[in-house]
Amino acid sequence: MNILITGGTGFLGSALTKRLIDRGESITLLSREPEKAVKRFGNINGIKDLQAIENTASIQVIINLAGAPIFDAYWTAGRKQLIRASRIDLTNQLVALIARLDVKPELLISGSAIGFYGDQADIELTEQSTSVPDFSQQLCADWESSALS
């Protein structure tokens, strides 16, 4: 199976990428530093830009885990803009990639976050919980919306 992964060198993505490689899957990894990704994982196709993917490419699954780290800096206006762009803009680019591919992938998995529910302190959350409007809630809602377009 041919799998395109974004965020494949991050915390979750690196474990997933390694596991998929161990299963024998063919991996294309979008990375800001594709050479480092290839050195780290070995037998993958590292790319820096989605434009490197031809319209005739055969990709069965896209796994979107990319995004600037959330908890490594204060959420200034500029940082919030970077966090949003790193998730939503890339997801929009993936949707555009799918639209231009001759054969569409069978599956797009786009990560989101528990932030979808907003900051609710220590309340136990379930799939039925309602959200509280804040930055993280709006980010997740917009991110999921872009993946569904």
Tab-separated table of C-alpha atoms in Angstrom:
chain	number	residue	atom	x	y	z
A	1	MET	CA	0.000	0.000	0.000
A	2	ASN	CA	1.264	3.505	-0.826
A	3	ILE	CA	0.802	5.901	2.079
A	4	LEU	CA	1.486	9.648	2.194
A	5	ILE	CA	2.231	10.908	5.700
A	6	THR	CA	2.510	14.506	6.875
A	7	GLY	CA	3.910	15.073	10.338
A	8	GLY	CA	5.670	11.734	10.126
A	9	THR	CA	8.667	12.904	12.140
A	10	GLY	CA	6.613	14.261	15.039
A	11	PHE	CA	5.795	12.551	18.330
A	12	LEU	CA	2.947	10.365	17.052
A	13	GLY	CA	3.959	10.396	13.410
A	14	SER	CA	7.436	8.960	13.934
A	15	ALA	CA	6.087	5.901	15.776
A	16	LEU	CA	3.407	5.423	13.113
A	17	THR	CA	5.897	5.847	10.267
A	18	LYS	CA	8.253	3.274	11.770
A	19	ARG	CA	5.406	0.826	12.329
A	20	LEU	CA	4.155	1.183	8.749
A	21	ILE	CA	7.667	0.724	7.357
A	22	ASP	CA	8.073	-2.410	9.502
A	23	ARG	CA	4.821	-3.716	7.981
A	24	GLY	CA	6.306	-3.250	4.522
A	25	GLU	CA	4.174	-0.303	3.426
A	26	SER	CA	5.492	2.143	0.822
A	27	ILE	CA	5.814	5.540	2.510
A	28	THR	CA	6.045	9.038	1.088
A	29	LEU	CA	6.804	11.472	3.894
A	30	LEU	CA	6.241	15.214	3.569
A	31	SER	CA	8.870	16.979	5.653
A	32	ARG	CA	10.532	20.373	5.928
A	33	GLU	CA	13.784	18.380	5.874
A	34	PRO	CA	13.182	15.323	3.669
A	35	GLU	CA	16.861	14.327	3.630
A	36	LYS	CA	16.846	14.008	7.424
A	37	ALA	CA	13.608	11.992	7.269
A	38	VAL	CA	15.136	9.580	4.749
A	39	LYS	CA	18.266	9.256	6.899
A	40	ARG	CA	16.113	8.611	9.972
A	41	PHE	CA	13.706	6.058	8.484
A	42	GLY	CA	15.617	4.592	5.565
A	43	ASN	CA	13.545	3.263	2.704
A	44	ILE	CA	10.981	6.061	2.257
A	45	ASN	CA	10.329	8.742	-0.327
A	46	GLY	CA	10.985	12.069	1.410
A	47	ILE	CA	9.465	15.160	-0.188
A	48	LYS	CA	9.429	18.819	0.785
A	49	ASP	CA	6.431	19.925	-1.273
A	50	LEU	CA	3.187	18.272	-2.351
A	51	GLN	CA	3.830	19.565	-5.877
A	52	ALA	CA	6.494	16.828	-6.103
A	53	ILE	CA	3.641	14.324	-6.327
A	54	GLU	CA	2.574	13.661	-9.916
A	55	ASN	CA	-1.123	13.585	-10.823
A	56	THR	CA	-0.628	9.953	-11.850
A	57	ALA	CA	0.767	8.919	-8.446
A	58	SER	CA	-0.852	5.954	-6.758
A	59	ILE	CA	-1.610	6.846	-3.138
A	60	GLN	CA	-4.138	4.708	-1.283
A	61	VAL	CA	-4.028	6.503	2.092
A	62	ILE	CA	-3.099	9.984	3.288
A	63	ILE	CA	-2.365	10.433	6.994
A	64	ASN	CA	-2.225	14.087	8.040
A	65	LEU	CA	-0.543	14.648	11.398
A	66	ALA	CA	1.387	17.825	10.579
A	67	GLY	CA	1.297	20.939	12.675
A	68	ALA	CA	3.523	23.293	14.599
A	69	PRO	CA	3.951	22.259	18.250
A	70	ILE	CA	1.240	23.711	20.482
A	71	PHE	CA	2.789	23.597	23.943
A	72	ASP	CA	6.317	24.818	23.289
A	73	ALA	CA	5.639	28.581	23.311
A	74	TYR	CA	3.144	31.188	24.517
A	75	TRP	CA	0.091	31.641	22.322
A	76	THR	CA	0.802	35.127	21.053
A	77	ALA	CA	-1.205	36.380	18.087
A	78	GLY	CA	1.676	35.440	15.793
A	79	ARG	CA	2.045	31.982	17.327
A	80	LYS	CA	-1.685	31.322	16.980
A	81	GLN	CA	-1.460	32.298	13.315
A	82	LEU	CA	1.452	29.873	12.811
A	83	ILE	CA	-0.398	27.050	14.594
A	84	ARG	CA	-3.508	27.579	12.447
A	85	ALA	CA	-1.584	27.861	9.175
A	86	SER	CA	0.503	24.759	9.885
A	87	ARG	CA	-2.665	22.695	10.201
A	88	ILE	CA	-5.383	24.283	8.099
A	89	ASP	CA	-3.299	25.507	5.162
A	90	LEU	CA	-1.602	22.133	4.781
A	91	THR	CA	-4.913	20.301	5.048
A	92	ASN	CA	-6.303	22.528	2.298
A	93	GLN	CA	-3.247	21.646	0.189
A	94	LEU	CA	-3.923	17.938	0.773
A	95	VAL	CA	-7.536	18.374	-0.322
A	96	ALA	CA	-6.252	20.115	-3.471
A	97	LEU	CA	-3.797	17.238	-4.041
A	98	ILE	CA	-6.631	14.721	-3.804
A	99	ALA	CA	-8.652	16.749	-6.303
A	100	ARG	CA	-5.825	16.718	-8.866
A	101	LEU	CA	-4.845	13.051	-8.512
A	102	ASP	CA	-6.072	10.871	-11.378
A	103	VAL	CA	-6.942	8.092	-8.929
A	104	LYS	CA	-8.215	9.319	-5.588
A	105	PRO	CA	-6.911	7.855	-2.310
A	106	GLU	CA	-9.245	5.464	-0.530
A	107	LEU	CA	-8.803	7.231	2.785
A	108	LEU	CA	-7.772	10.570	4.295
A	109	ILE	CA	-7.000	10.406	7.993
A	110	SER	CA	-6.552	13.882	9.409
A	111	GLY	CA	-5.523	14.229	13.026
A	112	SER	CA	-7.258	16.711	15.246
A	113	ALA	CA	-7.095	17.029	19.010
A	114	ILE	CA	-8.935	16.873	22.281
A	115	GLY	CA	-8.772	20.665	21.973
A	116	PHE	CA	-11.995	20.293	19.984
A	117	TYR	CA	-13.833	20.489	23.312
A	118	GLY	CA	-12.084	23.660	24.480
A	119	ASP	CA	-10.634	24.235	27.928
A	120	GLN	CA	-12.966	22.519	30.387
A	121	ALA	CA	-10.463	22.092	33.231
A	122	ASP	CA	-10.776	18.669	34.871
A	123	ILE	CA	-14.198	17.697	33.514
A	124	GLU	CA	-14.295	14.188	32.020
A	125	LEU	CA	-15.041	14.487	28.316
A	126	THR	CA	-16.763	11.990	26.038
A	127	GLU	CA	-17.770	12.006	22.368
A	128	GLN	CA	-21.109	13.447	23.523
A	129	SER	CA	-19.551	16.372	25.407
A	130	THR	CA	-20.297	19.849	24.135
A	131	SER	CA	-17.494	22.211	23.265
A	132	VAL	CA	-16.553	25.479	24.923
A	133	PRO	CA	-15.525	28.202	22.476
A	134	ASP	CA	-11.837	29.137	22.694
A	135	PHE	CA	-8.782	29.137	20.423
A	136	SER	CA	-8.136	25.398	20.526
A	137	GLN	CA	-11.807	24.557	19.949
A	138	GLN	CA	-12.042	26.864	16.942
A	139	LEU	CA	-8.723	25.577	15.585
A	140	CYS	CA	-9.894	21.962	15.737
A	141	ALA	CA	-13.304	22.759	14.271
A	142	ASP	CA	-11.751	24.686	11.372
A	143	TRP	CA	-9.109	21.989	10.843
A	144	GLU	CA	-11.702	19.222	10.691
A	145	SER	CA	-13.867	21.338	8.388
A	146	SER	CA	-10.994	21.838	5.946
A	147	ALA	CA	-10.390	18.068	5.844
A	148	LEU	CA	-14.056	17.448	5.037
A	149	SER	CA	-14.140	19.883	2.124
